[in-house]
Tab-separated table of C-alpha atoms in Angstrom:
chain	number	residue	atom	x	y	z
A	582	UNK	CA	54.292	-9.804	-62.238
A	583	UNK	CA	51.266	-7.615	-61.424
A	584	UNK	CA	48.517	-6.935	-63.970
A	585	UNK	CA	49.642	-3.304	-64.238
A	586	UNK	CA	53.279	-4.274	-64.926
A	587	UNK	CA	52.142	-6.894	-67.437
A	588	UNK	CA	50.025	-4.286	-69.254
A	589	UNK	CA	52.911	-1.794	-69.322
A	590	UNK	CA	55.243	-4.447	-70.753
A	591	UNK	CA	52.690	-5.462	-73.402
A	592	UNK	CA	52.141	-1.843	-74.448
A	593	UNK	CA	55.887	-1.214	-74.685
A	594	UNK	CA	56.455	-4.304	-76.827
A	595	UNK	CA	53.480	-3.510	-79.023
A	596	UNK	CA	54.717	0.017	-79.663
A	597	UNK	CA	58.177	-1.313	-80.497
A	598	UNK	CA	56.643	-3.667	-83.060
A	599	UNK	CA	54.499	-0.876	-84.475
A	600	UNK	CA	57.601	1.298	-84.806
A	601	UNK	CA	59.420	-1.424	-86.733
A	602	UNK	CA	56.730	-1.365	-89.427
A	603	UNK	CA	56.312	-5.159	-89.301
A	604	UNK	CA	52.637	-5.741	-88.583
A	605	UNK	CA	52.717	-9.555	-88.509
A	606	UNK	CA	54.109	-9.783	-84.930
A	607	UNK	CA	51.484	-7.245	-83.844
A	608	UNK	CA	48.663	-9.371	-85.251
A	609	UNK	CA	50.063	-12.472	-83.560
A	610	UNK	CA	50.338	-10.658	-80.240
A	611	UNK	CA	46.732	-9.477	-80.484
A	612	UNK	CA	45.432	-12.966	-81.287
A	613	UNK	CA	47.055	-14.219	-78.073
A	614	UNK	CA	45.100	-11.749	-75.929
A	615	UNK	CA	41.506	-11.910	-74.711
A	616	UNK	CA	39.086	-9.017	-75.461
A	617	UNK	CA	39.534	-7.384	-72.047
A	618	UNK	CA	43.328	-7.343	-72.471
A	619	UNK	CA	43.016	-5.921	-75.980
A	620	UNK	CA	40.729	-3.176	-74.656
A	621	UNK	CA	43.250	-2.332	-71.923
A	622	UNK	CA	45.997	-2.058	-74.526
A	623	UNK	CA	43.908	0.152	-76.814
A	624	UNK	CA	43.140	2.507	-73.927
A	625	UNK	CA	46.892	2.758	-73.245
A	626	UNK	CA	47.763	3.871	-76.772
A	627	UNK	CA	47.565	7.360	-78.317
A	628	UNK	CA	44.853	7.797	-80.979
A	629	UNK	CA	47.006	7.189	-84.075
A	630	UNK	CA	48.476	3.919	-82.827
A	631	UNK	CA	45.130	2.933	-81.270
A	632	UNK	CA	43.365	3.215	-84.631
A	633	UNK	CA	46.088	1.184	-86.335
A	634	UNK	CA	45.878	-1.620	-83.759
A	635	UNK	CA	42.071	-1.574	-83.837
A	636	UNK	CA	42.135	-2.394	-87.542
A	637	UNK	CA	44.098	-5.570	-86.707
A	638	UNK	CA	41.667	-6.862	-84.068
A	639	UNK	CA	39.808	-9.975	-85.199
A	640	UNK	CA	36.213	-9.135	-86.263
A	641	UNK	CA	34.973	-11.914	-83.957
A	642	UNK	CA	36.404	-9.984	-80.989
A	643	UNK	CA	35.260	-6.498	-82.008
A	644	UNK	CA	32.051	-6.535	-79.980
A	645	UNK	CA	33.630	-7.810	-76.762
A	646	UNK	CA	36.534	-5.374	-77.060
A	647	UNK	CA	34.189	-2.432	-77.571
A	648	UNK	CA	32.231	-3.361	-74.442
A	649	UNK	CA	35.389	-3.350	-72.312
A	650	UNK	CA	36.490	0.102	-73.525
A	651	UNK	CA	35.601	3.406	-71.810
A	652	UNK	CA	32.643	5.072	-73.483
A	653	UNK	CA	34.673	7.966	-74.916
A	654	UNK	CA	37.107	5.591	-76.672
A	655	UNK	CA	34.346	3.206	-77.752
A	656	UNK	CA	32.407	6.052	-79.376
A	657	UNK	CA	35.472	7.140	-81.353
A	658	UNK	CA	36.148	3.652	-82.687
A	659	UNK	CA	32.491	3.066	-83.586
A	660	UNK	CA	32.572	6.180	-85.786
A	661	UNK	CA	35.307	4.521	-87.871
A	662	UNK	CA	33.338	1.301	-88.436
A	663	UNK	CA	30.880	0.848	-91.278
A	664	UNK	CA	27.438	-0.671	-90.793
A	665	UNK	CA	28.505	-4.163	-91.902
A	666	UNK	CA	31.349	-4.230	-89.367
A	667	UNK	CA	29.060	-3.085	-86.561
A	668	UNK	CA	26.444	-5.709	-87.434
A	669	UNK	CA	29.142	-8.411	-87.450
A	670	UNK	CA	30.421	-7.229	-84.051
A	671	UNK	CA	26.892	-7.209	-82.622
A	672	UNK	CA	26.094	-10.715	-83.868
A	673	UNK	CA	28.941	-12.170	-81.776
A	674	UNK	CA	27.537	-10.850	-78.475
A	675	UNK	CA	25.196	-12.278	-75.869
A	676	UNK	CA	21.831	-10.537	-75.636
A	677	UNK	CA	22.651	-8.592	-72.439
A	678	UNK	CA	25.995	-7.445	-73.872
A	679	UNK	CA	24.348	-6.544	-77.178
A	680	UNK	CA	21.864	-4.346	-75.312
A	681	UNK	CA	24.776	-2.466	-73.734
A	682	UNK	CA	26.493	-1.978	-77.083
A	683	UNK	CA	23.344	-0.730	-78.840
A	684	UNK	CA	23.171	2.238	-76.471
A	685	UNK	CA	26.175	3.786	-78.211
A	686	UNK	CA	25.283	2.920	-81.802
A	687	UNK	CA	23.639	5.293	-84.282
A	688	UNK	CA	19.897	4.735	-84.677
A	689	UNK	CA	20.251	3.630	-88.303
A	690	UNK	CA	22.806	0.983	-87.312
A	691	UNK	CA	20.615	-0.167	-84.415
A	692	UNK	CA	17.736	-0.780	-86.823
A	693	UNK	CA	20.034	-2.770	-89.117
A	694	UNK	CA	21.278	-4.868	-86.185
A	695	UNK	CA	17.716	-5.614	-85.080
A	696	UNK	CA	16.772	-6.540	-88.630
A	697	UNK	CA	19.731	-8.949	-88.827
A	698	UNK	CA	18.610	-10.896	-85.720
A	699	UNK	CA	16.221	-13.829	-85.893
A	700	UNK	CA	12.763	-13.430	-84.365
A	701	UNK	CA	13.617	-15.112	-81.047
A	702	UNK	CA	16.785	-13.090	-80.446
A	703	UNK	CA	15.016	-9.887	-81.453
A	704	UNK	CA	12.243	-10.552	-78.959
A	705	UNK	CA	14.785	-11.302	-76.199
A	706	UNK	CA	16.735	-8.144	-76.997
A	707	UNK	CA	13.630	-5.960	-76.997
A	708	UNK	CA	12.719	-7.440	-73.620
A	709	UNK	CA	16.065	-6.310	-72.163
A	710	UNK	CA	15.915	-2.906	-73.876
A	711	UNK	CA	12.506	-2.289	-72.302
A	712	UNK	CA	14.255	-1.664	-68.972
A	713	UNK	CA	16.576	1.162	-67.956
A	714	UNK	CA	20.262	0.228	-68.459
A	715	UNK	CA	21.123	0.731	-64.771
A	716	UNK	CA	18.446	-1.682	-63.494
A	717	UNK	CA	18.329	-5.438	-63.012
A	718	UNK	CA	16.205	-5.701	-66.173
A	719	UNK	CA	18.818	-3.873	-68.215
A	720	UNK	CA	21.585	-5.974	-66.689
A	721	UNK	CA	19.929	-9.384	-67.104
A	722	UNK	CA	20.272	-12.030	-69.774
A	723	UNK	CA	17.202	-13.916	-70.940
A	724	UNK	CA	18.969	-17.273	-71.405
A	725	UNK	CA	17.314	-19.087	-68.485
A	726	UNK	CA	16.678	-22.817	-68.138
A	727	UNK	CA	13.311	-23.479	-66.498
A	728	UNK	CA	11.549	-26.577	-65.208
A	729	UNK	CA	8.122	-27.319	-63.761
A	730	UNK	CA	7.661	-28.370	-60.105
A	731	UNK	CA	5.630	-31.505	-60.887
A	732	UNK	CA	8.308	-33.364	-62.857
A	733	UNK	CA	10.922	-35.774	-61.482
A	734	UNK	CA	14.656	-35.201	-61.368
A	735	UNK	CA	15.053	-38.027	-63.871
A	736	UNK	CA	12.980	-36.039	-66.361
A	737	UNK	CA	15.119	-32.955	-65.658
A	738	UNK	CA	18.323	-34.920	-66.270
A	739	UNK	CA	17.025	-36.271	-69.575
A	740	UNK	CA	15.947	-32.754	-70.558
A	741	UNK	CA	19.440	-31.382	-69.872
A	742	UNK	CA	21.045	-34.179	-71.875
A	743	UNK	CA	18.777	-33.352	-74.804
A	744	UNK	CA	19.779	-29.677	-74.573
A	745	UNK	CA	23.425	-30.677	-74.743
A	746	UNK	CA	24.630	-27.532	-72.919
A	747	UNK	CA	23.521	-24.909	-70.435
A	748	UNK	CA	24.231	-21.156	-70.401
A	749	UNK	CA	27.476	-19.982	-68.807
A	750	UNK	CA	27.501	-19.492	-65.018
A	751	UNK	CA	24.461	-21.752	-64.576
A	752	UNK	CA	24.481	-23.020	-61.000
A	753	UNK	CA	20.730	-23.633	-60.760
A	754	UNK	CA	17.642	-24.116	-62.894
A	755	UNK	CA	14.588	-21.985	-62.171
A	756	UNK	CA	11.242	-23.500	-61.282
A	757	UNK	CA	8.158	-21.821	-62.771
A	758	UNK	CA	4.450	-22.622	-62.952
A	759	UNK	CA	2.458	-23.005	-66.158
A	760	UNK	CA	2.160	-19.210	-66.462
A	761	UNK	CA	5.894	-18.587	-66.086
A	762	UNK	CA	5.693	-17.262	-62.506
A	763	UNK	CA	8.879	-17.852	-60.523
A	764	UNK	CA	8.550	-20.425	-57.713
A	765	UNK	CA	12.114	-21.212	-56.661
A	766	UNK	CA	15.533	-22.527	-57.688
A	767	UNK	CA	16.758	-26.054	-58.357
A	768	UNK	CA	20.563	-26.213	-57.760
A	769	UNK	CA	22.535	-28.441	-60.095
A	770	UNK	CA	24.058	-30.349	-57.199
A	771	UNK	CA	20.582	-31.515	-56.115
A	772	UNK	CA	19.822	-32.732	-59.632
A	773	UNK	CA	22.949	-34.897	-59.452
A	774	UNK	CA	22.784	-36.119	-55.854
A	775	UNK	CA	19.100	-36.664	-55.078
A	776	UNK	CA	17.081	-39.743	-56.042
A	777	UNK	CA	16.009	-39.713	-59.683
A	778	UNK	CA	12.324	-40.249	-58.801
A	779	UNK	CA	12.192	-37.232	-56.434
A	780	UNK	CA	9.907	-34.468	-57.654
A	781	UNK	CA	11.340	-31.009	-58.311
A	782	UNK	CA	8.774	-29.564	-55.877
A	783	UNK	CA	10.267	-31.632	-53.040
A	784	UNK	CA	13.918	-30.640	-53.521
A	785	UNK	CA	13.807	-27.119	-54.921
A	786	UNK	CA	14.791	-24.104	-52.811
A	787	UNK	CA	11.733	-21.925	-52.382
A	788	UNK	CA	13.548	-19.394	-50.209
A	789	UNK	CA	15.869	-18.314	-53.032
A	790	UNK	CA	14.648	-14.753	-53.704
A	791	UNK	CA	14.166	-13.270	-57.137
A	792	UNK	CA	15.358	-9.779	-58.052
A	793	UNK	CA	12.739	-7.267	-59.243
A	794	UNK	CA	13.520	-6.112	-62.777
A	795	UNK	CA	13.338	-2.467	-61.717
A	796	UNK	CA	15.919	-2.765	-58.925
A	797	UNK	CA	18.977	-0.521	-59.375
A	798	UNK	CA	22.167	-2.256	-60.454
A	799	UNK	CA	24.183	-1.136	-57.420
A	800	UNK	CA	21.561	-2.789	-55.183
A	801	UNK	CA	21.866	-5.926	-57.309
A	802	UNK	CA	25.635	-5.852	-56.774
A	803	UNK	CA	25.119	-5.620	-53.004
A	804	UNK	CA	22.855	-8.697	-53.141
A	805	UNK	CA	25.492	-10.725	-54.964
A	806	UNK	CA	28.207	-9.539	-52.612
A	807	UNK	CA	26.319	-10.282	-49.405
A	808	UNK	CA	24.954	-13.674	-50.497
A	809	UNK	CA	27.953	-14.876	-52.603
A	810	UNK	CA	25.679	-15.479	-55.584
A	811	UNK	CA	26.802	-16.875	-58.933
A	812	UNK	CA	23.487	-16.119	-60.640
A	813	UNK	CA	20.064	-14.848	-59.628
A	814	UNK	CA	16.586	-14.866	-61.243
A	815	UNK	CA	14.898	-11.640	-62.346
A	816	UNK	CA	11.118	-11.192	-62.271
A	817	UNK	CA	8.765	-8.502	-63.539
A	818	UNK	CA	6.087	-6.735	-61.527
A	819	UNK	CA	3.766	-9.750	-61.769
A	820	UNK	CA	6.370	-12.242	-60.554
A	821	UNK	CA	6.969	-13.685	-64.023
A	822	UNK	CA	10.526	-14.895	-64.624
A	823	UNK	CA	12.052	-12.680	-67.315
A	824	UNK	CA	15.770	-13.477	-67.085
A	825	UNK	CA	18.783	-13.929	-64.848
A	826	UNK	CA	21.827	-11.972	-63.777
A	827	UNK	CA	25.247	-13.631	-63.583
A	828	UNK	CA	28.290	-12.795	-61.511
A	829	UNK	CA	30.386	-11.636	-64.491
A	830	UNK	CA	27.912	-8.816	-65.139
A	831	UNK	CA	27.909	-7.848	-61.462
A	832	UNK	CA	31.711	-7.685	-61.407
A	833	UNK	CA	31.486	-5.142	-64.242
A	834	UNK	CA	29.031	-3.077	-62.187
A	835	UNK	CA	31.267	-3.123	-59.102
A	836	UNK	CA	34.327	-2.156	-61.147
A	837	UNK	CA	32.434	0.680	-62.842
A	838	UNK	CA	31.228	1.997	-59.469
A	839	UNK	CA	34.768	1.922	-58.112
A	840	UNK	CA	36.128	3.802	-61.121
A	841	UNK	CA	33.296	6.320	-60.881
A	842	UNK	CA	33.972	7.080	-57.212
A	843	UNK	CA	37.733	7.311	-57.693
A	844	UNK	CA	37.533	9.630	-60.700
A	845	UNK	CA	34.698	11.711	-59.273
A	846	UNK	CA	36.809	12.624	-56.247
A	847	UNK	CA	39.039	14.477	-58.724
A	848	UNK	CA	36.133	15.916	-60.707
A	849	UNK	CA	36.782	13.632	-63.695
A	850	UNK	CA	34.517	11.304	-65.649
A	851	UNK	CA	35.070	7.570	-65.167
A	852	UNK	CA	35.392	7.121	-68.949
A	853	UNK	CA	38.125	9.772	-69.230
A	854	UNK	CA	40.403	8.906	-72.152
A	855	UNK	CA	44.074	8.972	-71.196
A	856	UNK	CA	44.784	10.529	-74.611
A	857	UNK	CA	41.692	12.719	-74.919
A	858	UNK	CA	42.139	15.852	-77.073
A	859	UNK	CA	43.741	18.728	-75.174
A	860	UNK	CA	40.753	21.032	-75.673
A	861	UNK	CA	38.275	18.470	-74.363
A	862	UNK	CA	40.416	17.500	-71.356
A	863	UNK	CA	41.184	21.125	-70.524
A	864	UNK	CA	37.469	22.030	-70.594
A	865	UNK	CA	36.470	19.148	-68.299
A	866	UNK	CA	39.161	19.848	-65.758
A	867	UNK	CA	38.970	23.623	-66.082
A	868	UNK	CA	35.388	23.665	-64.815
A	869	UNK	CA	36.426	22.076	-61.525
A	870	UNK	CA	39.506	24.269	-61.273
A	871	UNK	CA	37.160	27.242	-61.557
A	872	UNK	CA	34.908	25.911	-58.813
A	873	UNK	CA	37.946	25.298	-56.619
A	874	UNK	CA	39.161	28.834	-57.324
A	875	UNK	CA	35.894	30.274	-56.030
A	876	UNK	CA	36.222	28.280	-52.824
A	877	UNK	CA	39.824	29.450	-52.476
A	878	UNK	CA	38.682	33.079	-52.762
A	879	UNK	CA	36.120	32.410	-50.025
A	880	UNK	CA	38.930	31.290	-47.726
A	881	UNK	CA	41.054	34.245	-48.823
A	882	UNK	CA	38.193	36.619	-48.004
A	883	UNK	CA	38.083	35.262	-44.444
A	884	UNK	CA	41.827	35.775	-44.100
A	885	UNK	CA	41.463	39.315	-45.414
A	886	UNK	CA	38.995	40.169	-42.622
A	887	UNK	CA	41.833	39.614	-40.130
A	888	UNK	CA	44.589	41.462	-41.944
A	889	UNK	CA	45.295	43.638	-38.918
A	890	UNK	CA	45.595	40.615	-36.639
A	891	UNK	CA	48.068	38.913	-38.989
A	892	UNK	CA	50.061	42.137	-39.151
A	893	UNK	CA	50.353	42.203	-35.359
A	894	UNK	CA	50.958	38.465	-34.870
A	895	UNK	CA	52.837	37.205	-37.907
A	896	UNK	CA	53.125	33.720	-36.350
A	897	UNK	CA	49.432	33.190	-37.083
A	898	UNK	CA	50.164	33.315	-40.830
A	899	UNK	CA	52.829	30.660	-40.370
A	900	UNK	CA	50.427	28.358	-38.488
A	901	UNK	CA	47.378	28.829	-40.734
A	902	UNK	CA	48.253	25.951	-43.126
A	903	UNK	CA	48.620	23.565	-40.171
A	904	UNK	CA	45.058	24.146	-38.962
A	905	UNK	CA	43.544	23.977	-42.470
A	906	UNK	CA	45.514	20.862	-43.413
A	907	UNK	CA	44.638	18.947	-40.244
A	908	UNK	CA	40.960	19.798	-40.662
A	909	UNK	CA	41.046	18.815	-44.318
A	910	UNK	CA	42.572	15.407	-43.621
A	911	UNK	CA	40.175	14.650	-40.760
A	912	UNK	CA	37.172	15.732	-42.791
A	913	UNK	CA	38.195	13.797	-45.896
A	914	UNK	CA	38.562	10.619	-43.818
A	915	UNK	CA	34.974	10.981	-42.615
A	916	UNK	CA	33.771	11.995	-46.087
A	917	UNK	CA	35.354	8.927	-47.710
A	918	UNK	CA	33.802	6.676	-45.070
A	919	UNK	CA	30.372	8.236	-45.644
A	920	UNK	CA	30.528	7.992	-49.451
A	921	UNK	CA	31.478	4.329	-49.176
A	922	UNK	CA	28.672	3.710	-46.667
A	923	UNK	CA	26.125	5.445	-48.873
A	924	UNK	CA	27.230	3.366	-51.870
A	925	UNK	CA	26.820	0.182	-49.842
A	926	UNK	CA	23.473	1.286	-48.430
A	927	UNK	CA	24.836	1.285	-44.873
A	928	UNK	CA	24.236	4.972	-44.102
A	929	UNK	CA	20.859	6.697	-44.099
A	930	UNK	CA	18.311	8.651	-42.126
A	931	UNK	CA	17.901	5.876	-39.559
A	932	UNK	CA	21.476	5.996	-38.285
A	933	UNK	CA	22.595	9.534	-39.113
A	934	UNK	CA	22.469	10.710	-35.497
A	935	UNK	CA	24.554	7.768	-34.281
A	936	UNK	CA	27.063	8.263	-37.096
A	937	UNK	CA	27.360	11.960	-36.328
A	938	UNK	CA	27.867	11.295	-32.625
A	939	UNK	CA	30.539	8.682	-33.310
A	940	UNK	CA	32.464	10.838	-35.788
A	941	UNK	CA	32.306	13.894	-33.512
A	942	UNK	CA	33.704	11.789	-30.674
A	943	UNK	CA	36.552	10.524	-32.863
A	944	UNK	CA	37.289	14.082	-34.017
A	945	UNK	CA	37.255	15.393	-30.433
A	946	UNK	CA	39.711	12.725	-29.262
A	947	UNK	CA	42.071	13.263	-32.206
A	948	UNK	CA	41.642	17.022	-31.972
A	949	UNK	CA	42.612	17.110	-28.299
A	950	UNK	CA	45.534	14.745	-28.822
A	951	UNK	CA	47.053	16.599	-31.749
A	952	UNK	CA	46.240	20.024	-30.356
A	953	UNK	CA	48.534	19.204	-27.429
A	954	UNK	CA	51.285	18.160	-29.843
A	955	UNK	CA	50.862	21.179	-32.128
A	956	UNK	CA	50.471	23.547	-29.165
A	957	UNK	CA	53.690	22.275	-27.619
A	958	UNK	CA	55.551	22.774	-30.904
A	959	UNK	CA	54.114	26.296	-31.287
A	960	UNK	CA	55.031	27.206	-27.701
A	961	UNK	CA	58.616	26.036	-28.246
A	962	UNK	CA	58.897	27.598	-31.704
A	963	UNK	CA	57.458	31.036	-30.917
A	964	UNK	CA	58.017	31.099	-27.142
A	965	UNK	CA	54.370	31.965	-26.466
A	966	UNK	CA	51.946	29.933	-24.363
A	967	UNK	CA	49.041	32.140	-25.453
A	968	UNK	CA	49.818	31.427	-29.128
A	969	UNK	CA	49.967	27.708	-28.309
A	970	UNK	CA	46.520	27.965	-26.711
A	971	UNK	CA	45.115	29.720	-29.799
A	972	UNK	CA	46.285	27.119	-32.302
A	973	UNK	CA	45.293	24.247	-30.006
A	974	UNK	CA	41.728	25.542	-29.687
A	975	UNK	CA	41.505	26.320	-33.416
A	976	UNK	CA	42.658	22.822	-34.282
A	977	UNK	CA	40.049	21.207	-32.025
A	978	UNK	CA	37.269	23.407	-33.441
A	979	UNK	CA	38.250	22.670	-37.034
A	980	UNK	CA	38.508	18.915	-36.404
A	981	UNK	CA	35.019	18.782	-34.921
A	982	UNK	CA	33.450	20.924	-37.665
A	983	UNK	CA	35.279	18.893	-40.327
A	984	UNK	CA	33.881	15.645	-38.913
A	985	UNK	CA	30.345	17.034	-38.814
A	986	UNK	CA	30.726	18.272	-42.384
A	987	UNK	CA	32.097	14.915	-43.539
A	988	UNK	CA	28.915	13.244	-42.272
A	989	UNK	CA	26.336	15.830	-43.293
A	990	UNK	CA	27.646	17.043	-46.662
A	991	UNK	CA	27.213	13.683	-48.494
A	992	UNK	CA	23.724	13.238	-47.026
A	993	UNK	CA	22.663	16.752	-48.045
A	994	UNK	CA	24.147	16.414	-51.539
A	995	UNK	CA	22.445	13.070	-52.055
A	996	UNK	CA	19.094	14.520	-51.001
A	997	UNK	CA	19.660	17.352	-53.510
A	998	UNK	CA	20.337	14.805	-56.257
A	999	UNK	CA	24.047	15.675	-56.517
A	1000	UNK	CA	26.672	12.920	-56.563
A	1001	UNK	CA	28.530	13.164	-53.192
A	1002	UNK	CA	31.644	11.612	-54.730
A	1003	UNK	CA	31.739	14.372	-57.345
A	1004	UNK	CA	31.055	17.482	-55.252
A	1005	UNK	CA	31.691	16.405	-51.655
A	1006	UNK	CA	35.427	17.050	-51.539
A	1007	UNK	CA	35.073	20.545	-53.039
A	1008	UNK	CA	32.456	21.588	-50.468
A	1009	UNK	CA	34.397	19.996	-47.611
A	1010	UNK	CA	37.622	21.774	-48.556
A	1011	UNK	CA	35.791	25.109	-48.483
A	1012	UNK	CA	34.324	24.400	-45.046
A	1013	UNK	CA	37.589	23.252	-43.444
A	1014	UNK	CA	39.593	26.145	-44.917
A	1015	UNK	CA	37.069	28.811	-43.956
A	1016	UNK	CA	36.390	27.421	-40.483
A	1017	UNK	CA	40.078	26.755	-39.815
A	1018	UNK	CA	41.182	30.245	-40.785
A	1019	UNK	CA	38.275	31.889	-39.002
A	1020	UNK	CA	38.872	29.900	-35.803
A	1021	UNK	CA	42.615	30.582	-35.732
A	1022	UNK	CA	42.457	34.273	-36.638
A	1023	UNK	CA	39.302	34.939	-34.634
A	1024	UNK	CA	40.722	33.378	-31.489
A	1025	UNK	CA	44.024	35.123	-32.168
A	1026	UNK	CA	42.236	38.472	-32.288
A	1027	UNK	CA	40.396	37.811	-29.024
A	1028	UNK	CA	43.272	36.273	-27.034
A	1029	UNK	CA	46.441	37.812	-28.410
A	1030	UNK	CA	45.399	41.417	-29.131
């Protein structure tokens, strides 16, 4: 059974138990789930049932569940919690997760949470909060295990036994000098397999790079993806080791980026609540409907300029959607490819010309191929070779312009500071509609009249 089917089944059973009025089976079902699964269930429930289930979640899981919820839902649940409950939820979290949760807490509660921490944890938390949330510093955890380069592996082994445990996802210890500057990594497998009298300096990996604390989180995710990292050290501007990033945090970043891109293509926020109030949802979506309406009127204005042509050759009106649709599909394919490439850091100024040339070539080939097909259908349907020529040429023109727009629009929007995933499809649709209609009706006026 897929995760989606499993979630649907769990929600259905939970609602049946809620409807029966017997809360004991509901509590048992919740205790059998992990925080991420509980968060998924809460997001699938309407507000009334969501609030009821939230009251049954174990206080030890509150913090983790809140972190896995979309921001809009998390904010609503936090409003229902008193200060004591929020402090209890915060105390159960790791420092990096606590830093994420504090962003959505009221200032008075944040002060109480900080006051409840011991001095060491407070200092570690303040170190993470000193960085922007979307940077490596904001993503990192400060629970690092460090060793000096001039000690033997036997000393390291005895040190680890004295500690009794290491932080989760630890695949290497970090080597630092007496001032805390990062020197390299000491993988756990080398601690176990090399001679006990070997010095750390002789077996450590000096080529393991550290991540600057100010590096953006999507760049951090690319590092982990390309190098198959489990964890990575983070250093400040002076090269001092300040923390580490683990793969579980990077997975969250990648998932959030994917949700952002998917929802942005529809003009929605990635934290959109499935059961958001009607007024709020209508306002969010209505803005983009209004923008789309303006672009539709732009296309309609172009069509209106050729009213006489359409009146003389009614077949052009029948074929207009074909040209616009083909251009829209071709352009959106290029646009999607470009947005993905920009997110991965693969597209930029250095290769824009090559990308444009390649996409124009692809569009020309597809345009010529499908223009022959569409032209043949038009010639058979309307018994007019001249009409077939018009739509064939219009289709080629629109395909080429759509491809150029798919490459250039995301680059221009990014340079303007606008999210290409959010606005790119709206601009592209306008271009392909306007160009498609203008090409078809303009050529029709010149050739057929």
